[in-house]
CSV table of C-alpha atoms in Angstrom, one decimal:
chain,number,residue,atom,x,y,z
L,57,MET,CA,19.1,-77.9,-89.6
L,58,LEU,CA,20.3,-81.0,-87.4
L,59,GLN,CA,23.3,-81.2,-89.7
L,60,ALA,CA,24.1,-77.4,-89.5
L,61,LEU,CA,24.1,-77.5,-86.1
L,62,ARG,CA,27.1,-79.5,-86.1
L,63,SER,CA,29.3,-76.8,-87.7
L,64,ARG,CA,29.9,-73.9,-84.9
L,65,THR,CA,29.4,-71.3,-88.1
L,66,HIS,CA,26.6,-72.5,-89.2
L,67,SER,CA,25.0,-72.8,-85.4
L,68,SER,CA,25.7,-69.3,-85.4
L,69,LEU,CA,24.1,-68.1,-87.9
L,70,LEU,CA,20.9,-70.1,-87.3
L,71,LEU,CA,21.1,-68.3,-83.9
L,72,LEU,CA,21.6,-65.0,-85.5
L,73,ALA,CA,19.2,-65.3,-88.1
L,74,ALA,CA,16.5,-66.4,-85.0
L,75,ALA,CA,17.2,-63.5,-83.1
L,76,PHE,CA,16.4,-61.6,-86.4
L,77,SER,CA,13.2,-63.2,-86.6
L,78,ILE,CA,12.1,-62.5,-82.9
L,79,SER,CA,13.4,-59.1,-82.2
L,80,SER,CA,10.7,-57.6,-84.6
L,81,CYS,CA,8.0,-58.9,-81.7
L,82,ASP,CA,6.7,-58.1,-78.6
L,83,LEU,CA,7.4,-61.4,-76.8
L,84,LEU,CA,11.0,-61.5,-75.5
L,85,GLU,CA,9.8,-59.9,-72.8
L,86,PHE,CA,12.8,-58.9,-69.8
L,87,SER,CA,9.9,-58.4,-67.1
L,88,PRO,CA,6.4,-57.1,-66.8
L,89,ASN,CA,8.4,-53.8,-66.2
L,90,ASP,CA,9.9,-53.7,-69.2
L,91,TYR,CA,9.4,-50.6,-71.1
L,92,ARG,CA,10.6,-51.0,-74.2
L,93,ALA,CA,7.9,-50.0,-77.3
L,94,PRO,CA,8.4,-49.4,-81.1
L,95,ALA,CA,9.1,-45.9,-82.0
L,96,ASP,CA,5.6,-45.2,-83.0
L,97,GLU,CA,4.2,-46.1,-79.0
L,98,ARG,CA,6.9,-43.7,-77.2
L,99,ASP,CA,6.6,-40.1,-76.5
L,100,LEU,CA,2.5,-40.2,-77.1
L,101,THR,CA,1.9,-36.8,-75.7
L,102,ALA,CA,3.9,-34.9,-77.7
L,103,LYS,CA,2.6,-37.1,-80.9
L,104,ASN,CA,-0.9,-36.6,-80.3
L,105,LEU,CA,-0.1,-32.6,-79.2
L,106,ASP,CA,1.9,-32.2,-83.2
L,107,LYS,CA,-1.7,-34.0,-84.6
L,108,LEU,CA,-3.8,-31.3,-82.8
L,109,ARG,CA,-1.8,-28.7,-84.0
L,110,GLN,CA,-2.7,-29.9,-87.2
L,111,LEU,CA,-6.4,-29.3,-86.5
L,112,PRO,CA,-6.5,-25.6,-85.2
L,113,LEU,CA,-9.6,-24.2,-83.8
L,114,PRO,CA,-10.5,-20.7,-85.4
L,115,ALA,CA,-10.0,-18.0,-82.5
L,116,GLY,CA,-13.3,-17.0,-80.8
L,117,ASP,CA,-14.9,-20.6,-81.5
L,118,THR,CA,-16.5,-22.8,-79.2
L,119,LEU,CA,-13.9,-25.7,-77.8
L,120,ARG,CA,-15.4,-28.9,-77.5
L,121,PHE,CA,-13.8,-31.8,-76.5
L,122,VAL,CA,-14.3,-35.6,-74.6
L,123,PHE,CA,-13.5,-36.2,-71.3
L,124,THR,CA,-13.3,-39.2,-69.5
L,125,GLY,CA,-11.0,-41.3,-66.8
L,126,ASP,CA,-9.9,-44.4,-65.5
L,127,SER,CA,-9.4,-46.4,-68.9
L,128,GLN,CA,-7.2,-49.2,-66.8
L,129,ARG,CA,-8.4,-52.9,-67.6
L,130,TYR,CA,-11.4,-52.3,-69.6
L,131,TYR,CA,-10.7,-52.8,-73.3
L,132,ASP,CA,-13.8,-54.5,-74.0
L,133,ASP,CA,-15.3,-51.2,-73.6
L,134,ALA,CA,-12.4,-49.5,-74.9
L,135,ASP,CA,-13.6,-50.4,-78.5
L,136,ASP,CA,-17.0,-49.1,-77.7
L,137,LEU,CA,-16.3,-45.8,-76.4
L,138,VAL,CA,-13.8,-45.3,-79.3
L,139,ALA,CA,-16.8,-46.2,-81.7
L,140,SER,CA,-19.2,-43.7,-79.8
L,141,VAL,CA,-16.7,-40.7,-79.9
L,142,ASN,CA,-15.8,-41.5,-83.7
L,143,GLN,CA,-19.6,-40.3,-84.2
L,144,GLN,CA,-19.4,-37.1,-82.1
L,145,PRO,CA,-19.2,-34.2,-84.4
L,146,GLY,CA,-17.1,-31.0,-83.7
L,147,ILE,CA,-14.7,-32.5,-81.4
L,148,SER,CA,-11.1,-31.3,-81.5
L,149,PHE,CA,-9.3,-33.9,-79.0
L,150,LEU,CA,-10.4,-36.7,-75.9
L,151,ILE,CA,-8.8,-36.4,-72.5
L,152,VAL,CA,-8.0,-39.6,-70.1
L,153,ALA,CA,-8.1,-38.0,-66.5
L,154,GLY,CA,-5.4,-40.9,-65.7
L,155,ASP,CA,-5.2,-44.5,-64.5
L,156,ILE,CA,-4.7,-45.4,-68.2
L,157,SER,CA,-3.3,-49.0,-67.0
L,158,ASP,CA,-4.3,-50.8,-63.7
L,159,PHE,CA,-0.9,-52.3,-62.6
L,160,GLY,CA,1.7,-49.7,-64.1
L,161,PHE,CA,2.9,-51.8,-66.8
L,162,ALA,CA,3.8,-49.9,-70.5
L,163,LYS,CA,2.0,-53.0,-71.9
L,164,GLU,CA,-1.1,-52.1,-70.2
L,165,MET,CA,-0.5,-48.4,-71.6
L,166,ARG,CA,-0.1,-49.4,-75.2
L,167,TRP,CA,-2.9,-51.6,-75.1
L,168,VAL,CA,-5.0,-48.7,-74.5
L,169,ASN,CA,-3.1,-47.0,-77.0
L,170,GLU,CA,-3.9,-49.6,-79.7
L,171,LYS,CA,-7.6,-48.9,-78.7
L,172,LEU,CA,-7.1,-44.9,-78.8
L,173,ARG,CA,-5.0,-44.9,-81.6
L,174,LYS,CA,-8.2,-45.4,-83.7
L,175,LEU,CA,-10.1,-42.4,-82.4
L,176,LYS,CA,-10.5,-40.1,-85.5
L,177,VAL,CA,-9.1,-37.2,-82.8
L,178,PRO,CA,-6.0,-37.3,-81.1
L,179,TYR,CA,-6.2,-37.9,-77.3
L,180,VAL,CA,-4.0,-36.7,-74.2
L,181,THR,CA,-3.6,-38.6,-71.1
L,182,VAL,CA,-2.6,-37.6,-67.4
L,183,ILE,CA,-0.9,-40.1,-65.1
L,184,GLY,CA,-2.9,-41.6,-62.4
L,185,ASN,CA,-2.5,-43.5,-59.1
L,186,HIS,CA,-2.3,-46.9,-60.8
L,187,ASP,CA,-0.1,-45.9,-63.7
L,188,SER,CA,2.0,-44.8,-60.6
L,189,VAL,CA,2.6,-48.7,-59.2
L,190,GLY,CA,5.8,-50.1,-59.1
L,191,ASN,CA,8.0,-48.6,-62.0
L,192,GLY,CA,4.9,-47.2,-64.1
L,193,ARG,CA,6.1,-43.8,-63.4
L,194,GLU,CA,9.1,-44.3,-65.3
L,195,ALA,CA,6.7,-46.6,-67.9
L,196,TYR,CA,4.1,-44.0,-68.5
L,197,GLN,CA,7.2,-41.2,-69.3
L,198,GLU,CA,8.3,-43.4,-72.0
L,199,ILE,CA,5.0,-44.3,-73.2
L,200,PHE,CA,3.5,-41.0,-73.1
L,201,GLY,CA,6.0,-38.5,-71.8
L,202,PRO,CA,6.2,-35.6,-68.7
L,203,LEU,CA,4.1,-35.9,-65.9
L,204,ASN,CA,3.2,-32.2,-65.5
L,205,TYR,CA,3.1,-30.4,-69.1
L,206,SER,CA,0.3,-28.0,-70.4
L,207,PHE,CA,-0.5,-26.7,-74.1
L,208,ILE,CA,-2.5,-24.5,-75.6
L,209,TYR,CA,-5.1,-25.3,-78.2
L,210,GLY,CA,-7.0,-22.6,-79.5
L,211,ASP,CA,-8.0,-19.7,-76.8
L,212,THR,CA,-7.5,-22.3,-74.0
L,213,LYS,CA,-4.5,-23.5,-72.0
L,214,PHE,CA,-4.5,-26.7,-70.4
L,215,ILE,CA,-2.6,-27.6,-67.4
L,216,MET,CA,-2.0,-31.4,-66.8
L,217,THR,CA,-0.5,-32.0,-63.1
L,218,ASP,CA,0.4,-35.4,-61.3
L,219,THR,CA,-1.8,-35.1,-58.0
L,220,ASN,CA,-0.9,-38.6,-56.9
L,221,GLY,CA,0.2,-37.9,-53.0
L,222,ARG,CA,-0.3,-41.1,-51.9
L,223,GLU,CA,2.0,-42.9,-54.6
L,224,TYR,CA,4.9,-40.4,-53.0
L,225,ASN,CA,3.7,-41.3,-49.4
L,226,PHE,CA,2.4,-37.6,-49.0
L,227,ASP,CA,6.0,-36.2,-49.2
L,228,GLY,CA,4.4,-32.6,-49.0
L,229,HIS,CA,5.5,-32.0,-52.8
L,230,ILE,CA,2.4,-33.6,-55.1
L,231,PRO,CA,1.1,-31.7,-56.8
L,232,SER,CA,4.1,-29.5,-57.0
L,233,MET,CA,2.7,-26.1,-56.1
L,234,PRO,CA,6.0,-23.8,-57.8
L,235,TRP,CA,5.0,-25.4,-61.1
L,236,VAL,CA,1.3,-25.6,-60.8
L,237,ASN,CA,1.6,-21.6,-59.2
L,238,GLN,CA,3.7,-20.5,-62.5
L,239,GLN,CA,1.6,-22.5,-64.8
L,240,LEU,CA,-1.4,-20.9,-63.4
L,241,ALA,CA,-0.1,-17.5,-63.3
L,242,ASP,CA,0.6,-17.0,-67.1
L,243,LEU,CA,-1.8,-17.8,-69.7
L,244,GLN,CA,0.7,-17.5,-72.2
L,245,GLY,CA,-1.5,-15.2,-74.5
L,246,ALA,CA,-4.7,-17.6,-74.1
L,247,ARG,CA,-8.2,-16.6,-72.5
L,248,ARG,CA,-9.2,-19.2,-70.2
L,249,GLN,CA,-7.4,-22.5,-68.3
L,250,ILE,CA,-8.5,-25.6,-67.6
L,251,MET,CA,-6.5,-27.8,-64.9
L,252,ILE,CA,-6.8,-31.3,-65.4
L,253,THR,CA,-5.5,-34.2,-62.6
L,254,HIS,CA,-6.6,-37.3,-61.7
L,255,VAL,CA,-7.1,-37.4,-57.8
L,256,PRO,CA,-9.2,-34.5,-56.8
L,257,PRO,CA,-8.1,-32.4,-53.5
L,258,GLN,CA,-11.6,-33.9,-51.6
L,259,ASP,CA,-10.2,-37.0,-52.2
L,260,GLU,CA,-8.0,-38.8,-49.8
L,261,ASP,CA,-5.4,-39.8,-51.8
L,262,PHE,CA,-4.3,-36.2,-52.2
L,263,ASP,CA,-1.5,-35.0,-50.0
L,264,PRO,CA,-3.3,-33.3,-47.4
L,265,ALA,CA,-0.3,-30.8,-46.7
L,266,VAL,CA,-1.2,-29.3,-50.4
L,267,ARG,CA,-4.5,-29.5,-50.3
L,268,ALA,CA,-4.8,-25.9,-49.2
L,269,PRO,CA,-2.3,-24.0,-50.9
L,270,TYR,CA,-3.9,-26.2,-54.0
L,271,VAL,CA,-7.4,-25.0,-53.8
L,272,GLN,CA,-6.3,-21.8,-53.1
L,273,ALA,CA,-4.4,-21.6,-56.1
L,274,LEU,CA,-7.2,-22.7,-58.4
L,275,ARG,CA,-9.5,-20.1,-56.6
L,276,GLU,CA,-7.2,-17.1,-57.3
L,277,ALA,CA,-6.3,-18.3,-60.9
L,278,LYS,CA,-7.7,-15.6,-63.8
L,279,ASN,CA,-10.2,-17.2,-65.9
L,280,LEU,CA,-10.2,-20.9,-64.6
L,281,VAL,CA,-12.5,-22.4,-66.5
L,282,PHE,CA,-12.8,-25.5,-64.0
L,283,GLU,CA,-10.7,-28.2,-62.6
L,284,MET,CA,-11.3,-31.9,-63.9
L,285,ASN,CA,-10.4,-35.6,-62.5
L,286,GLY,CA,-10.6,-38.6,-62.8
L,287,HIS,CA,-9.8,-41.6,-60.1
L,288,ARG,CA,-13.5,-41.7,-58.5
L,289,HIS,CA,-15.7,-43.9,-61.5
L,290,SER,CA,-18.5,-41.5,-61.0
L,291,SER,CA,-19.0,-38.5,-62.5
L,292,SER,CA,-20.2,-34.9,-61.1
L,293,VAL,CA,-19.9,-31.1,-61.2
L,294,THR,CA,-19.9,-29.5,-58.2
L,295,GLN,CA,-18.3,-26.8,-56.0
L,296,PRO,CA,-16.8,-28.8,-53.0
L,297,TYR,CA,-15.3,-26.0,-51.4
L,298,ASN,CA,-17.9,-23.2,-52.1
L,299,ASP,CA,-15.3,-20.7,-53.3
L,300,GLY,CA,-16.7,-20.3,-56.9
L,301,VAL,CA,-14.7,-23.2,-58.3
L,302,TRP,CA,-15.8,-25.8,-60.4
L,303,TYR,CA,-14.5,-29.6,-60.4
L,304,VAL,CA,-15.7,-31.4,-62.8
L,305,ASN,CA,-15.2,-35.5,-62.1
L,306,SER,CA,-15.1,-38.1,-64.9
L,307,ASP,CA,-16.8,-41.5,-65.7
L,308,ALA,CA,-14.7,-44.3,-66.0
L,309,PHE,CA,-14.8,-46.4,-68.8
L,310,SER,CA,-16.3,-49.3,-67.0
L,311,GLU,CA,-19.5,-46.9,-66.5
L,312,ARG,CA,-19.9,-46.7,-70.2
L,313,ARG,CA,-20.5,-42.9,-70.0
L,314,TYR,CA,-18.3,-40.1,-71.2
L,315,MET,CA,-18.6,-36.2,-71.2
L,316,VAL,CA,-18.7,-33.6,-74.4
L,317,VAL,CA,-17.6,-30.8,-73.0
L,318,SER,CA,-18.5,-27.1,-74.6
L,319,VAL,CA,-16.2,-24.3,-73.2
L,320,TRP,CA,-16.4,-20.7,-74.4
L,321,GLY,CA,-16.4,-17.1,-73.2
L,322,ASP,CA,-14.3,-16.2,-70.1
L,323,LYS,CA,-15.2,-19.4,-68.2
L,324,GLN,CA,-18.9,-20.4,-69.8
L,325,PHE,CA,-19.0,-24.4,-70.1
L,326,ARG,CA,-21.5,-26.9,-70.8
L,327,VAL,CA,-21.0,-30.9,-70.0
L,328,LYS,CA,-23.3,-33.2,-71.9
L,329,GLN,CA,-23.1,-37.0,-70.9
L,330,ILE,CA,-23.0,-39.9,-73.4
L,331,LYS,CA,-24.1,-43.5,-73.1
L,332,PHE,CA,-22.3,-45.5,-74.9
H,132,MET,CA,16.4,-54.2,-80.9
H,133,LEU,CA,19.5,-56.3,-82.4
H,134,PRO,CA,21.8,-55.2,-80.3
H,135,ARG,CA,19.9,-55.8,-76.9
H,136,LEU,CA,19.3,-59.2,-78.1
H,137,PHE,CA,22.9,-60.4,-79.3
H,138,THR,CA,24.2,-60.4,-75.8
H,139,PRO,CA,22.2,-63.1,-74.9
H,140,VAL,CA,21.8,-64.8,-77.9
H,141,ALA,CA,26.4,-64.8,-77.7
H,142,LEU,CA,26.3,-66.0,-74.3
H,143,ALA,CA,24.1,-68.8,-75.1
H,144,ALA,CA,25.9,-69.4,-78.5
H,145,ALA,CA,29.1,-69.8,-76.3
H,146,LEU,CA,27.7,-72.3,-73.7
H,147,LEU,CA,26.6,-74.4,-76.3
H,148,ALA,CA,29.9,-73.8,-78.5
H,149,PRO,CA,32.1,-76.6,-76.5
H,150,SER,CA,29.5,-79.1,-77.5
H,151,LEU,CA,29.4,-78.4,-81.0
H,152,VAL,CA,33.3,-78.3,-81.5
H,153,LEU,CA,33.3,-81.7,-79.1
H,154,ALA,CA,30.6,-83.1,-81.8
H,155,SER,CA,33.1,-84.2,-84.5
H,156,GLU,CA,35.6,-86.1,-82.2
H,157,PRO,CA,35.3,-89.9,-81.5
H,158,GLU,CA,32.6,-91.0,-78.8
H,159,SER,CA,34.2,-92.5,-75.9
H,160,PRO,CA,33.4,-95.8,-74.6
H,161,THR,CA,30.5,-96.7,-72.6
H,162,ALA,CA,30.7,-94.7,-69.1
H,163,PRO,CA,31.1,-96.9,-66.1
H,164,PRO,CA,28.4,-96.8,-63.8
H,165,ALA,CA,28.8,-94.1,-61.1
H,166,ASP,CA,30.1,-95.5,-57.6
H,167,ASN,CA,30.1,-92.3,-55.8
H,168,PRO,CA,26.5,-91.3,-55.9
H,169,GLN,CA,25.9,-87.4,-55.7
H,170,PRO,CA,24.6,-85.7,-52.5
H,171,TRP,CA,20.9,-85.3,-53.3
H,172,TYR,CA,21.3,-81.3,-53.1
H,173,ARG,CA,23.8,-81.0,-56.0
H,174,PRO,CA,21.9,-79.4,-59.0
H,175,ARG,CA,21.8,-81.8,-62.1
H,176,HIS,CA,22.0,-79.0,-64.6
H,177,VAL,CA,22.9,-74.9,-65.0
H,178,VAL,CA,20.5,-72.7,-67.2
H,179,LEU,CA,20.8,-69.7,-69.0
H,180,GLN,CA,18.0,-67.8,-70.2
H,181,THR,CA,16.8,-64.5,-72.0
H,182,ALA,CA,13.4,-63.1,-71.6
H,183,GLY,CA,10.5,-65.2,-70.2
H,184,GLY,CA,9.6,-62.2,-68.1
H,185,LEU,CA,12.5,-63.3,-65.8
H,186,GLY,CA,15.2,-61.0,-66.6
H,187,MET,CA,17.4,-60.0,-69.6
H,188,ILE,CA,19.5,-62.5,-68.8
H,189,SER,CA,18.8,-64.7,-65.9
H,190,ALA,CA,20.9,-67.8,-64.9
H,191,GLY,CA,20.7,-70.6,-62.3
H,192,ALA,CA,20.7,-73.7,-61.5
H,193,GLY,CA,18.3,-76.9,-61.4
H,194,TYR,CA,17.2,-80.4,-60.6
H,195,THR,CA,15.5,-83.4,-62.3
H,196,TYR,CA,13.2,-85.9,-61.1
H,197,PHE,CA,10.4,-88.8,-62.2
H,198,ASN,CA,12.7,-90.5,-64.7
H,199,ASP,CA,14.0,-87.1,-66.4
H,200,LYS,CA,10.1,-85.9,-66.7
H,201,VAL,CA,10.1,-83.1,-63.8
H,202,ASP,CA,12.8,-80.2,-64.0
H,203,THR,CA,12.7,-77.8,-61.3
H,204,ASP,CA,14.9,-74.5,-62.1
H,205,ILE,CA,16.0,-71.4,-59.8
H,206,LEU,CA,16.9,-68.6,-61.5
H,207,LEU,CA,18.5,-65.2,-61.0
H,208,GLY,CA,17.4,-62.7,-63.2
H,209,TYR,CA,18.7,-59.3,-64.7
H,210,VAL,CA,16.9,-56.4,-66.2
H,211,PRO,CA,19.3,-53.1,-66.7
H,212,LYS,CA,17.7,-49.8,-65.8
H,213,LYS,CA,17.6,-48.4,-69.6
H,214,TYR,CA,14.6,-51.0,-70.7
H,215,ALA,CA,12.5,-51.2,-67.1
H,216,GLY,CA,13.5,-47.4,-65.7
H,217,SER,CA,15.6,-49.0,-62.5
H,218,THR,CA,17.5,-52.1,-62.2
H,219,LEU,CA,15.8,-55.3,-61.7
H,220,THR,CA,17.0,-58.4,-60.1
H,221,LEU,CA,14.5,-61.2,-60.6
H,222,ALA,CA,14.6,-64.5,-58.3
H,223,SER,CA,12.6,-67.0,-60.0
H,224,ALA,CA,11.4,-70.9,-59.6
H,225,LYS,CA,10.1,-72.9,-63.0
H,226,PHE,CA,8.3,-76.2,-62.8
H,227,LEU,CA,8.4,-78.2,-65.8
H,228,TYR,CA,6.9,-81.4,-66.5
H,229,SER,CA,7.8,-83.1,-69.6
H,230,PRO,CA,6.2,-86.5,-70.4
H,231,PHE,CA,7.5,-87.4,-73.6
H,232,THR,CA,11.0,-87.8,-75.2
H,233,ILE,CA,11.7,-88.8,-78.6
H,234,ARG,CA,14.9,-89.8,-79.3
H,235,PHE,CA,16.0,-89.4,-83.0
H,236,SER,CA,19.3,-90.9,-82.8
H,237,ASP,CA,22.1,-91.7,-80.5
H,238,LYS,CA,22.9,-87.9,-80.6
H,239,TRP,CA,19.4,-86.1,-80.6
H,240,GLN,CA,16.9,-86.0,-78.3
H,241,LEU,CA,13.1,-83.8,-78.6
H,242,LYS,CA,11.1,-83.1,-75.5
H,243,PRO,CA,8.2,-81.5,-77.3
H,244,VAL,CA,5.8,-80.6,-74.8
H,245,SER,CA,7.0,-79.4,-71.2
H,246,VAL,CA,3.7,-77.6,-69.1
H,247,GLY,CA,4.4,-76.0,-65.7
H,248,ALA,CA,4.3,-72.9,-63.9
H,249,TYR,CA,6.3,-69.9,-62.8
H,250,PHE,CA,6.6,-67.5,-59.6
H,251,SER,CA,8.8,-64.7,-59.6
H,252,TYR,CA,9.8,-62.0,-57.1
H,253,THR,CA,11.5,-58.4,-58.6
H,254,HIS,CA,13.7,-56.7,-56.3
H,255,GLY,CA,14.3,-52.8,-57.3
H,256,THR,CA,11.3,-51.5,-58.4
H,257,LEU,CA,10.8,-48.1,-57.6
H,258,ASN,CA,7.3,-47.1,-55.8
H,259,ASP,CA,7.5,-50.4,-54.1
H,260,GLU,CA,4.6,-50.7,-51.2
H,261,GLU,CA,5.8,-49.2,-48.2
H,262,ARG,CA,4.5,-49.5,-44.6
H,263,GLY,CA,1.3,-47.7,-44.0
H,264,GLN,CA,1.7,-46.5,-47.7
H,265,TYR,CA,-1.8,-47.7,-48.6
H,266,THR,CA,-4.9,-48.6,-46.8
H,267,ARG,CA,-5.5,-52.6,-46.7
H,268,ASP,CA,-6.6,-53.8,-50.1
H,269,TYR,CA,-5.9,-50.6,-51.9
H,270,TYR,CA,-4.3,-52.5,-54.5
H,271,TRP,CA,-5.2,-56.0,-54.5
H,272,PHE,CA,-2.1,-57.5,-56.5
H,273,SER,CA,1.5,-57.4,-55.8
H,274,SER,CA,3.9,-55.1,-57.4
H,275,ASP,CA,6.8,-57.5,-57.6
H,276,THR,CA,5.2,-60.9,-57.3
H,277,ARG,CA,4.3,-62.4,-60.3
H,278,TYR,CA,3.5,-66.4,-61.4
H,279,GLY,CA,1.5,-67.9,-64.2
H,280,PRO,CA,1.9,-70.6,-66.7
H,281,LEU,CA,4.2,-71.7,-68.5
H,282,ALA,CA,4.4,-74.1,-71.7
H,283,GLY,CA,7.3,-75.1,-74.3
H,284,GLY,CA,9.4,-77.5,-75.4
H,285,ARG,CA,13.3,-78.4,-76.4
H,286,ILE,CA,15.8,-80.0,-77.8
H,287,THR,CA,18.8,-81.8,-76.6
H,288,TYR,CA,21.9,-82.7,-77.7
H,289,VAL,CA,23.6,-86.2,-76.1
H,290,ARG,CA,27.1,-85.6,-75.2
H,291,PRO,CA,29.3,-88.5,-73.9
H,292,ALA,CA,28.8,-88.9,-70.5
H,293,LYS,CA,31.3,-88.1,-67.7
H,294,ALA,CA,33.9,-90.7,-66.3
H,295,ASN,CA,31.4,-91.5,-63.3
H,296,GLY,CA,28.6,-91.6,-65.6
H,297,ARG,CA,26.9,-88.2,-65.0
H,298,PRO,CA,25.3,-87.1,-68.3
H,299,ARG,CA,26.6,-83.8,-69.8
H,300,ASN,CA,23.7,-83.3,-72.4
H,301,VAL,CA,23.1,-79.8,-73.9
H,302,SER,CA,19.5,-78.8,-74.4
H,303,LEU,CA,18.2,-75.6,-76.1
H,304,TYR,CA,14.7,-74.1,-75.1
H,305,TYR,CA,11.7,-72.2,-75.7
H,306,ASP,CA,9.0,-71.5,-73.5
H,307,LEU,CA,5.8,-69.3,-73.6
H,308,SER,CA,4.2,-68.4,-70.8
H,309,SER,CA,2.0,-65.5,-69.3
H,310,ASN,CA,1.8,-63.9,-65.6
H,311,ASP,CA,-1.2,-63.6,-63.2
H,312,LEU,CA,-2.2,-60.0,-63.9
H,313,TYR,CA,-1.9,-60.5,-67.8
H,314,LEU,CA,-4.0,-63.2,-67.4
H,315,HIS,CA,-6.3,-61.6,-65.3
H,316,SER,CA,-6.8,-58.6,-67.9
H,317,TYR,CA,-7.1,-61.3,-70.8
H,318,LEU,CA,-9.9,-62.8,-69.4
H,319,THR,CA,-11.9,-60.1,-68.5
H,320,ASN,CA,-11.2,-58.7,-71.9
H,321,THR,CA,-11.5,-61.6,-74.4
H,322,LYS,CA,-12.9,-59.5,-77.1
H,323,GLY,CA,-10.5,-56.0,-76.8
H,324,LEU,CA,-7.4,-58.6,-75.8
H,325,SER,CA,-6.2,-61.2,-77.7
H,326,LEU,CA,-4.6,-64.1,-76.3
H,327,GLY,CA,-1.0,-63.3,-78.6
H,328,GLN,CA,-0.9,-59.7,-76.6
H,329,ILE,CA,-0.2,-61.6,-73.4
H,330,LEU,CA,2.4,-64.3,-74.1
H,331,VAL,CA,5.7,-64.2,-73.2
H,332,LEU,CA,8.3,-66.1,-74.9
H,333,GLY,CA,11.3,-67.0,-73.0
H,334,LEU,CA,14.9,-69.0,-74.8
H,335,GLY,CA,17.5,-70.9,-72.8
H,336,VAL,CA,20.1,-73.2,-72.7
H,337,LYS,CA,20.2,-76.2,-70.0
H,338,ALA,CA,23.8,-77.7,-69.5
H,339,ASP,CA,23.9,-81.2,-67.2
H,340,PHE,CA,27.1,-81.6,-65.3
């Protein structure tokens, strides 16, 4: 090697060879905000929804899915959660209600994906406040996809919305009411709909200026089964506004509990809590 | 990935090239001792680095003390928007202690072990904390200040000294590091994460002048 370094050509070749061998791994990180990732670890929402489309639910059948939130930095627990969910019969997919990462780094999102990709079913996510810190919003879009999106599975339309108002300094635009209203107004052929967000409207991290129009939009929505959240690390199924709208709050990975949610009819549902 | 890497590697190669060309030239006679000591604040070397969490490319200068065993490097790094969502500028300081030097020959030296720490501040993150955005201790961590341990090594090519006796050595180095938040993640999840997942590699070149 020392001989080779004496010649300029040889040294360039050596440097190139070193670059080749190192570029295949993740070690050369430019910054913790560096969100470069291999192709199979990007656009995960679209990829998981593609997988879900391969497993269609017959029309009229009861839909069953796993609901949880706040995987942030609980990698030990994530292994156990995956093992437990893989034992559940008859579920179609899993939802993480935000805070996939703790510090808004793409690397954390990829570490969680490393666990959740071992699920037998696909999973989808919505952005949480911790995913919005620093350049986290950009990292989330790179690794997962859009901050607001919807999809239809079986007879159910799922609407996933960024409600992390504090992360936008309560600028009056989060959640985006024009988008939410447009989504709630059109079932696109589905029989019922479900709203999924991270911060619940009764929380102080929800933009107070948007709270009333948001709650009202849910109240007026046709066949809304419930609104689902993460953020609070404690499970509940309540009607905080006494207006007939159910709000379901998930457990966090740290609580070592998740929900198996069954939905049928126009807006019937049952929530079963599983300890793992 | 390769084109992204190529630029820093090419820069490193360009910086190194003159020394390699000079390698075949006859060695100059022993340099006279310096009669004009340099002011204390004059840096001893310049540094060019890629990755290590301190920028796609970072450049700076450094000081060496205690019989060439301790280095302090001050770096300014850059990450383009397409790799992180916004253009980032990083100001970093590295502190390294290298207790051993192995001299292979007149021209080649190896410092097999360097240990130390770094500190970095990132300017340009998008959702940086604004006054009043969060209640006190809402997030216990900073989104732009990182610190962590470093360990690495370096190989040095000894070039003929300048007329005033100052060395003109060129070193290639690597270091493995991790930051406070990655370490926190690992230490609270020793089963769910592996040490390899939290390690970051930096490569660089140091030139005495």
